[in-house]
XYZ file of C-alpha atoms in Angstrom:
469
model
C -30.595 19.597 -16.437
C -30.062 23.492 -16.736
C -30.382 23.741 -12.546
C -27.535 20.848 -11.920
C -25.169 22.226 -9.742
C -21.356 22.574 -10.260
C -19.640 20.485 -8.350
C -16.353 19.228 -7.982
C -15.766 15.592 -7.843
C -15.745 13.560 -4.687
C -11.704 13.215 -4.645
C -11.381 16.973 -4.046
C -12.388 18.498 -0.604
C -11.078 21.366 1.447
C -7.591 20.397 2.986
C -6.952 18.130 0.243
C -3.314 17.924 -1.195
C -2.640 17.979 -4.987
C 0.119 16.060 -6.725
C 3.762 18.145 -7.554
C 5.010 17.890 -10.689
C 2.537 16.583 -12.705
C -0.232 17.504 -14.803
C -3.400 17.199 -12.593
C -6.950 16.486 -13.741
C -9.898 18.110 -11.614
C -13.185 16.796 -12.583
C -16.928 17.404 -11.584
C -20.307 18.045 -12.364
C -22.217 20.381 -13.887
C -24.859 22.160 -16.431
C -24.351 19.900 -19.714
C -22.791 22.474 -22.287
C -21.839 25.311 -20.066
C -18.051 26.236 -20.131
C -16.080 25.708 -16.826
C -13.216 27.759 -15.477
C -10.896 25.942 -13.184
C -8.117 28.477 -11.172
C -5.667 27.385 -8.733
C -2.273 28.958 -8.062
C -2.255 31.277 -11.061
C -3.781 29.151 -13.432
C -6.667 29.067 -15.105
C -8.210 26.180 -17.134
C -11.491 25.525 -19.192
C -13.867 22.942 -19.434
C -17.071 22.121 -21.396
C -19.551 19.929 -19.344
C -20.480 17.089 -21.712
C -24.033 15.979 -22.155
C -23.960 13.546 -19.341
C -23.227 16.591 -17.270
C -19.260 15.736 -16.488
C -16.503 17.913 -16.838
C -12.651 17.774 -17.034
C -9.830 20.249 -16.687
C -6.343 19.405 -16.498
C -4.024 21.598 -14.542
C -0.441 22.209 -15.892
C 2.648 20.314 -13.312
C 2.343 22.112 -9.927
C 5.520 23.158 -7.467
C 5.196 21.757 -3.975
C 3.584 24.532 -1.824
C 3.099 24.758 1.942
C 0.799 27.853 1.304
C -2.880 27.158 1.712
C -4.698 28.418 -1.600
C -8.197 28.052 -2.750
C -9.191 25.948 -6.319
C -12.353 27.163 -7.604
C -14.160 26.231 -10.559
C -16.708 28.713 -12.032
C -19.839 29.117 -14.574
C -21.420 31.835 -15.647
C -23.747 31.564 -12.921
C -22.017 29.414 -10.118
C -19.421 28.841 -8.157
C -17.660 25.822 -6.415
C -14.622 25.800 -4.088
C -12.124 23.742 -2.359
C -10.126 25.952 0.215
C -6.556 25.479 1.868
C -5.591 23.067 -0.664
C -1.764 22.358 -0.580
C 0.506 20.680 -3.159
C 2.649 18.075 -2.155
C 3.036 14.087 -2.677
C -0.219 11.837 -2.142
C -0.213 8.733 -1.197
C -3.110 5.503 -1.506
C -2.664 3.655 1.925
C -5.047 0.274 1.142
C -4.834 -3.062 2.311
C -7.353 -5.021 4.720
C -7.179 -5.343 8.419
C -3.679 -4.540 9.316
C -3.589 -1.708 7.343
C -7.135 -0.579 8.559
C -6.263 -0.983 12.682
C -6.112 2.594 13.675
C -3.823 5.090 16.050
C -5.778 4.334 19.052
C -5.339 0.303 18.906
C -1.845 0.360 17.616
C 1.257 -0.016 20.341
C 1.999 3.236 22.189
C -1.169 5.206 21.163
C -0.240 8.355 23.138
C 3.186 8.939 21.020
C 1.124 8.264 17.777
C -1.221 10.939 18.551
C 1.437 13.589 19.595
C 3.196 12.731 16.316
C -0.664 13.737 14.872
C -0.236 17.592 15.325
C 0.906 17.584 11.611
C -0.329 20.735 10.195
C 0.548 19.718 6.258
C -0.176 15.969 6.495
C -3.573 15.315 5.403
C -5.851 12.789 5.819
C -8.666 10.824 3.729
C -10.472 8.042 4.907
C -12.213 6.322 2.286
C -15.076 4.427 4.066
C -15.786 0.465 3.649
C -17.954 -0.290 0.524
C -18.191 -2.072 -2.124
C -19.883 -2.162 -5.696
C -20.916 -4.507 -8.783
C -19.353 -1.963 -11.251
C -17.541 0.820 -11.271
C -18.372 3.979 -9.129
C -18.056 7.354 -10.223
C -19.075 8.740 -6.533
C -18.291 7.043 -3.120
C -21.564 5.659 -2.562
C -24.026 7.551 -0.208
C -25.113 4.875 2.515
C -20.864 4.677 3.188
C -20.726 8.798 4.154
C -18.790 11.275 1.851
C -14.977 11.114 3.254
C -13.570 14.579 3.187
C -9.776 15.583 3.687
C -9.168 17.140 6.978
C -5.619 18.464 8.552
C -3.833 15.607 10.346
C -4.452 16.769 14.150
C -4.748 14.722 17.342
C -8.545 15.021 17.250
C -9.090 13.981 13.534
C -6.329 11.007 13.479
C -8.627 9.064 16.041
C -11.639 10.009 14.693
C -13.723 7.071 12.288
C -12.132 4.465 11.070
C -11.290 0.885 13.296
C -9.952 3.009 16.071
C -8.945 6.263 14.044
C -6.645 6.651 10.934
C -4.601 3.923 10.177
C -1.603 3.572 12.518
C 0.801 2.146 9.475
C -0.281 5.091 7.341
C 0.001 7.883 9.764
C 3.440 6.416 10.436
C 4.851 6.626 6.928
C 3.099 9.886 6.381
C 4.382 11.652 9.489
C 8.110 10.340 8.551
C 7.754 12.161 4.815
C 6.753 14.997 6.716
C 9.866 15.285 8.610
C 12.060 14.139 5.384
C 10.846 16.268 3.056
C 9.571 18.626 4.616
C 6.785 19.229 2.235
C 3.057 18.284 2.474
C 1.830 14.912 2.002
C -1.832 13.236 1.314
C -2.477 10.018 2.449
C -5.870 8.533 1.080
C -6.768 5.344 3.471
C -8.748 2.489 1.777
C -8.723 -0.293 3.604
C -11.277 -3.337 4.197
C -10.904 -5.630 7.346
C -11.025 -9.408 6.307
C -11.097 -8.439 2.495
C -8.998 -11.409 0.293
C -6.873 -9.448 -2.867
C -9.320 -10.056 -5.186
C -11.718 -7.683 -4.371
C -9.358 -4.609 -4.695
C -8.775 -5.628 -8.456
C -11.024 -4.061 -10.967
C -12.364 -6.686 -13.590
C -10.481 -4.970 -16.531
C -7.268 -5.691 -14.923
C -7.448 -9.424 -14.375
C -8.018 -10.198 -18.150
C -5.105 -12.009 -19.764
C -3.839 -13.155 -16.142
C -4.807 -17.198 -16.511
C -4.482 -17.452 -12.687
C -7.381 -14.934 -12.366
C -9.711 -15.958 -14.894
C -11.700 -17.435 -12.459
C -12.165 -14.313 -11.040
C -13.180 -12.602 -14.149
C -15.826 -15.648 -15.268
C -17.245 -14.504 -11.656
C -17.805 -11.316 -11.712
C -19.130 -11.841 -15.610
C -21.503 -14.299 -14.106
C -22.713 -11.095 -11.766
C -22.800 -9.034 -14.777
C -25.283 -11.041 -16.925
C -27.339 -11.597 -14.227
C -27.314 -8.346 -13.393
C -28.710 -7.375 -17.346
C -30.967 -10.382 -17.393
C -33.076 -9.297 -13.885
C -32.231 -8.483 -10.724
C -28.941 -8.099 -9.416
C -27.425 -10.488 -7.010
C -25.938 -7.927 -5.290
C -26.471 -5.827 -2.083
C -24.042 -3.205 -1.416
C -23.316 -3.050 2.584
C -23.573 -6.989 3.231
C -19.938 -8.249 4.241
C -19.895 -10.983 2.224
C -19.501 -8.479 -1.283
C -16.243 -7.578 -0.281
C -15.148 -11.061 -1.377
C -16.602 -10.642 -5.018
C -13.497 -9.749 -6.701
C -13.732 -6.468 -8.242
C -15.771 -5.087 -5.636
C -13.746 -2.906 -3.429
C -12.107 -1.116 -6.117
C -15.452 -0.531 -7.432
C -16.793 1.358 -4.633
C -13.159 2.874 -2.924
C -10.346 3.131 -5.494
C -12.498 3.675 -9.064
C -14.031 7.459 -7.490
C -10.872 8.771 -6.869
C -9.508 7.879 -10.548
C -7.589 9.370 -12.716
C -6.132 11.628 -9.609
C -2.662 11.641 -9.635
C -0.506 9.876 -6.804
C 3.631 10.189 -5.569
C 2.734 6.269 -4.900
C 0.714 3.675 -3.291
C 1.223 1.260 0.047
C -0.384 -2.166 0.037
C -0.709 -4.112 3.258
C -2.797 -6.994 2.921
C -2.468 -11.030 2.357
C -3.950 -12.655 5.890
C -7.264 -13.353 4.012
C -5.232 -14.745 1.108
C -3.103 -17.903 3.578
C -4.072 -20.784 1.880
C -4.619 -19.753 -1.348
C -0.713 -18.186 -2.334
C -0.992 -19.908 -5.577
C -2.197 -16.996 -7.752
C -1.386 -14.200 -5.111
C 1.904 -13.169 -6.881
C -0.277 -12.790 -10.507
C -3.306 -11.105 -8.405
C -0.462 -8.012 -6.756
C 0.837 -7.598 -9.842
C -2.526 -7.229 -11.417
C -3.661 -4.511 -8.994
C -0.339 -2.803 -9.300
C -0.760 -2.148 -13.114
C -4.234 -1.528 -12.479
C -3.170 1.710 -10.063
C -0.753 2.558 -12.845
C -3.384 2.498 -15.319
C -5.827 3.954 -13.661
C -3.528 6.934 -12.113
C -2.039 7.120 -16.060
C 1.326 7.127 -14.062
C 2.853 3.597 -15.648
C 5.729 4.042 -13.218
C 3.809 4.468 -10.508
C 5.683 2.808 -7.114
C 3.933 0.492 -4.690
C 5.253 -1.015 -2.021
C 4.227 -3.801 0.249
C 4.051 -4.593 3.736
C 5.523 -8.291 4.337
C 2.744 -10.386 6.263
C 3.944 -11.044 10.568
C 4.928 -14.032 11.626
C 1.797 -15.763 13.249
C 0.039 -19.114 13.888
C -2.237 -19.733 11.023
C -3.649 -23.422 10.241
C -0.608 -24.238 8.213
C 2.709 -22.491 8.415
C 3.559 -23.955 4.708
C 0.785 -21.548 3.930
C 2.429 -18.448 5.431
C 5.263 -19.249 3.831
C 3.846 -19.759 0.641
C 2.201 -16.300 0.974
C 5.310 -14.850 1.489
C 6.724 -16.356 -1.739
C 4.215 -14.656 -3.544
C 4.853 -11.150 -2.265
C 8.586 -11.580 -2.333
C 7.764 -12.645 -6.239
C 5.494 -9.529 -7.039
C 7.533 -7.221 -5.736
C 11.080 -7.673 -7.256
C 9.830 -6.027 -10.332
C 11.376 -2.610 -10.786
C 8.678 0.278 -9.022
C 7.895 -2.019 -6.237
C 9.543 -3.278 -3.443
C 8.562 -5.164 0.315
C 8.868 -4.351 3.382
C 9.726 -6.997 5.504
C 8.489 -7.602 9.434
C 10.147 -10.771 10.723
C 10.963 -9.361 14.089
C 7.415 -7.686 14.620
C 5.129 -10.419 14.468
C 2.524 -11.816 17.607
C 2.664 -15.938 16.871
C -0.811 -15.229 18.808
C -2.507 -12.187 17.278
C -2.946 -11.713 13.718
C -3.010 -7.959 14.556
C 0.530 -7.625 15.864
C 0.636 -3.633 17.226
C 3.643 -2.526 16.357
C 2.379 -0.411 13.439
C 5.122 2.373 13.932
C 7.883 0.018 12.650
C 6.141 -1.093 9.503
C 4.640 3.011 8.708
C 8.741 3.448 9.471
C 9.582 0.842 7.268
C 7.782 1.806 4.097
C 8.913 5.214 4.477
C 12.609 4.193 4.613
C 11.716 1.880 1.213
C 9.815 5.243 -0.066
C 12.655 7.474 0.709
C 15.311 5.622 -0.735
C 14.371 4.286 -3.685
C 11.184 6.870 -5.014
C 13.006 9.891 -3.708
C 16.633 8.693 -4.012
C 18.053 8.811 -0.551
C 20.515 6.903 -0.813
C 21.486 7.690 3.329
C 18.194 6.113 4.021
C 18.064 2.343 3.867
C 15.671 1.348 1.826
C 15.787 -2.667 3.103
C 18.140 -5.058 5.557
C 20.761 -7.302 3.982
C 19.491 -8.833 1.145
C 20.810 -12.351 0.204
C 23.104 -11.677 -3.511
C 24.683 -15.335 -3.882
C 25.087 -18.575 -2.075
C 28.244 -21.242 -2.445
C 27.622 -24.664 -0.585
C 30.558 -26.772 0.995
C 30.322 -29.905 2.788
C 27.630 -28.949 6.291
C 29.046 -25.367 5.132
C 27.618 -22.549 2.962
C 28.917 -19.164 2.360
C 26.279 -16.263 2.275
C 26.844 -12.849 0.397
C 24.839 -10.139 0.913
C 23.986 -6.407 -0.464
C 23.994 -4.298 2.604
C 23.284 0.051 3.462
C 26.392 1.244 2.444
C 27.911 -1.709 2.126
C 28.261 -1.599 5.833
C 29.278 -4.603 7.244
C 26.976 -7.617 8.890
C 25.968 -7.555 12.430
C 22.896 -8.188 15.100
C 20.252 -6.428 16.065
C 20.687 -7.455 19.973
C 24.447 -7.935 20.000
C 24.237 -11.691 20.032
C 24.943 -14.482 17.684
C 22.987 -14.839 14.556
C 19.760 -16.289 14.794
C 17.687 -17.638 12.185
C 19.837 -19.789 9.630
C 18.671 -23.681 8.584
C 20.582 -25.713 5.958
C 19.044 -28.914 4.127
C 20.199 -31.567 1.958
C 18.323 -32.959 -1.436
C 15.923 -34.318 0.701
C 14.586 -30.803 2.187
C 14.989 -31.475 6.089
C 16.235 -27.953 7.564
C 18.688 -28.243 10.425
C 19.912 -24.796 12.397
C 23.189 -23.491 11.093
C 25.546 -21.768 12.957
C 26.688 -18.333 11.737
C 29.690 -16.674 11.550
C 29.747 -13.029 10.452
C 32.824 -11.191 8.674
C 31.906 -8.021 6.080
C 29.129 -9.032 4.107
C 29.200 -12.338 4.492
C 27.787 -15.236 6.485
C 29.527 -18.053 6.941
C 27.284 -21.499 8.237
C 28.134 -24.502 9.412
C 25.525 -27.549 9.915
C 27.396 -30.635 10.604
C 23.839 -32.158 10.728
C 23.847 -31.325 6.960
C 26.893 -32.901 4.915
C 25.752 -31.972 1.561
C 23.623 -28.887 2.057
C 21.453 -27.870 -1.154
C 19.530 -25.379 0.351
C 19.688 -22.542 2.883
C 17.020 -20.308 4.319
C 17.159 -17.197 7.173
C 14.149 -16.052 8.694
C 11.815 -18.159 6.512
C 10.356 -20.331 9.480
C 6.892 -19.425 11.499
C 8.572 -18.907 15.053
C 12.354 -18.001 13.656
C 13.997 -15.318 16.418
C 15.912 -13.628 13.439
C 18.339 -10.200 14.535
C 20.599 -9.916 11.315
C 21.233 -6.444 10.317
C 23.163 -3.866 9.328
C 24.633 -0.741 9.813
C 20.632 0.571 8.557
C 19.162 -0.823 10.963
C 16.487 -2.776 9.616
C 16.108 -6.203 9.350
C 17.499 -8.577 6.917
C 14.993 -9.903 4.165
C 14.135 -13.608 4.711
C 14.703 -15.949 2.245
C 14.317 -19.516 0.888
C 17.142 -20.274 -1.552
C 18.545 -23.492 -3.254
């Protein structure tokens, strides 16, 4: 063991970006009992490399820097380096499909990739794997992602057509925000259901994912007992829950992140029932994992589009809307940008934008940024009227996105059939009328596979659909 060499873990590359403003582990490999000196930006820390050949060294809170410096980490008799490492805010991008679809297949790839030349955005792709148990390195057959400078060449390079188009989006609108450098880390597994991104620690004590958990257990013991049942690069071990995180999200643990984006669900129609307890789950599993317990995530909101069922859509929808009213998390919804006839709508650019303005306003507190549409506060019911109040940016008041009268209202009686309302709009309110409906119950906006909706604000963005009795 005296000729392993020091390394540095696979989460830390050249052109990476480190964390601001909190402490930050680096981690590696090396000689078992030889010390370890870890420098970066003035500082130097100390390690001793355990008998399993591992080391640790945490690095005191960090100031966001532009200015490319070099961490090192040093024995007595070698030397490892990362060079033009920045510090800034770092982002985990992960999802399935829609957030995998790269630059070059989103709408209007030729603006995306001018918006690329982004000298301190920085990009990791984190290949497709998966693994039965945890993985300290990415696994070998997948390729060893390294960070690279966010250029024109390197944004459409690997990947389903390049770096993911919702990512580079949200990343390049930091950028020009904040102004300081940002790290996006892309994991990201076309076709894979929720499950798989959920490590099997995380899904104890959740009763809706116990079956889950008794599968991968069943994996386990078989796995002690004789041969596993398990082959790494098939497709079909993505859907073994546990699996993804295994091989993608557990090697870059515990590395610090400003947050995490989550676009994902379309594998998931059909089965909404325990997809509010499953987000959740893999939302306190980043937090644990990242030791950051307030650690935001936001989602993308699925696109309207044509599955089997639309009661399954809208189920799905449910769910996210439920996970994500907890405080540290938040939706981003995408009514308007849905293809009824493509599951891959393209216009990626509005949902990166979208996140960011949820990022910006409520993890960095700009409070000139809207951070959602109008969002439905309280509901009065008349006879075939009901009264609609609504928190809106700046308490600005209600209006259209095209100029025309408000689409997208229903009202229903006891009995649940939905008629269209007609809307009136004064302030913050929304005033319906259904004479269809004499004894309306229930009211919904936006919450139908096919719904046209254009309420807004003086933000801009649309206004959050809803289902309300």
């Amino acid at each position: 063991m005296t000729g392993t060499p020091l390394r540095f873990g696979d989460a830390f590359t050249s052109h990476m970006v480190l964390q601001r403003d909190v402490p930050v582990p680096v981690w590696g490999a090396g000689p078992p009992g030889e010390e370890v000196r870890v420098g970066f930006a003035g500082q130097a820390v100390t390690a001793r490399v355990t008998g399993q050949g591992c080391w640790t060294a945490t690095l005191a809170p960090l100031a966001a820097s532009a200015h490319a410096q070099t961490l090192t980490a040093r024995t007595a008799t070698q030397r490892a380096q990362c060079r033009d490492v920045l510090v800034g805010d770092v982002w985990l991008c992960a999802g399935q499909s829609n957030m995998e679809l790269g630059v070059t297949m989103a709408d209007h790839p030729e603006g995306a990739l001018a918006l690329a030349d982004q000298p301190l955005l920085r990009l990791l792709l984190i290949h497709k794997s998966s693994a039965p148990t945890p993985q300290a390195h990415f696994p070998p057959a997948a390729g060893q992602p390294r960070w690279t400078v966010c250029t024109p060449r390197t944004a459409r390079r690997g990947g389903w057509g390049g770096f993911s188009a919702v990512a580079l989006h949200f990343g390049a609108r930091l950028v020009a925000d904040l102004g300081v450098p940002v790290g996006l880390i892309q994991a990201a597994y076309g076709g894979s259901r929720i499950a798989p991104f959920i490590p099997l620690w995380a899904q104890r004590g959740h009763p809706a994912l116990h079956a889950d958990a008794a599968e991968i257990r069943a994996a386990d013991h078989a796995a002690h007992s004789g041969p596993h049942p398990f082959t790494p690069h098939q497709a079909w071990n993505t859907l073994k829950p546990g699996t993804a995180w295994n091989a993608m999200i557990a090697p870059l643990t515990p590395l610090p992140l400003r947050g995490a984006l989550w676009y994902q669900g379309e594998s998931d129609v059909g089965d909404a029932g325990p997809y509010a307890a499953r987000l959740q789950a893999l939302m306190a599993a980043l937090r644990r994992a990242t030791g950051q317990p307030h650690l935001p995530v936001y989602a993308a909101q699925l696109a309207p589009y044509r599955y089997d069922d639309d009661d399954d859509l809208l189920a799905l929808w449910a769910a996210q809307h439920a996970a994500t009213r907890g405080p540290h998390s938040g939706l981003a919804c995408t009514p308007d940008l849905g293809d009824l006839n493509d599951i891959h709508p393209l216009r990626k650019a509005e949902v990166g934008g979208r996140l960011a303005s949820l990022a910006l306003h409520r993890t960095y507190g700009r409070t000139d940024v809207p951070g959602s549409g109008p969002d439905l506060r309280a509901v009065t019911f008349g006879p075939g009227r009901a009264t609609l109040t609504f928190r809106t940016h700046a308490n600005s008041a209600l209006r259209t996105l095209d100029g025309g009268a408000p689409r997208g209202f229903a009202l229903a009686g006891p009995e649940g059939q939905f008629a269209p309302a007609v809307a009136r709009l004064r302030g913050v309110r929304a005033h319906l009328h259904c004479p269809d409906v004499p004894a309306p119950t229930q009211v919904r906006h936006a919450w139908q596979v096919g719904d046209e909706p254009n309420l807004t604000d003086a933000g801009g963005l649309p206004a959050t659909p809803f289902l309300r009795s």
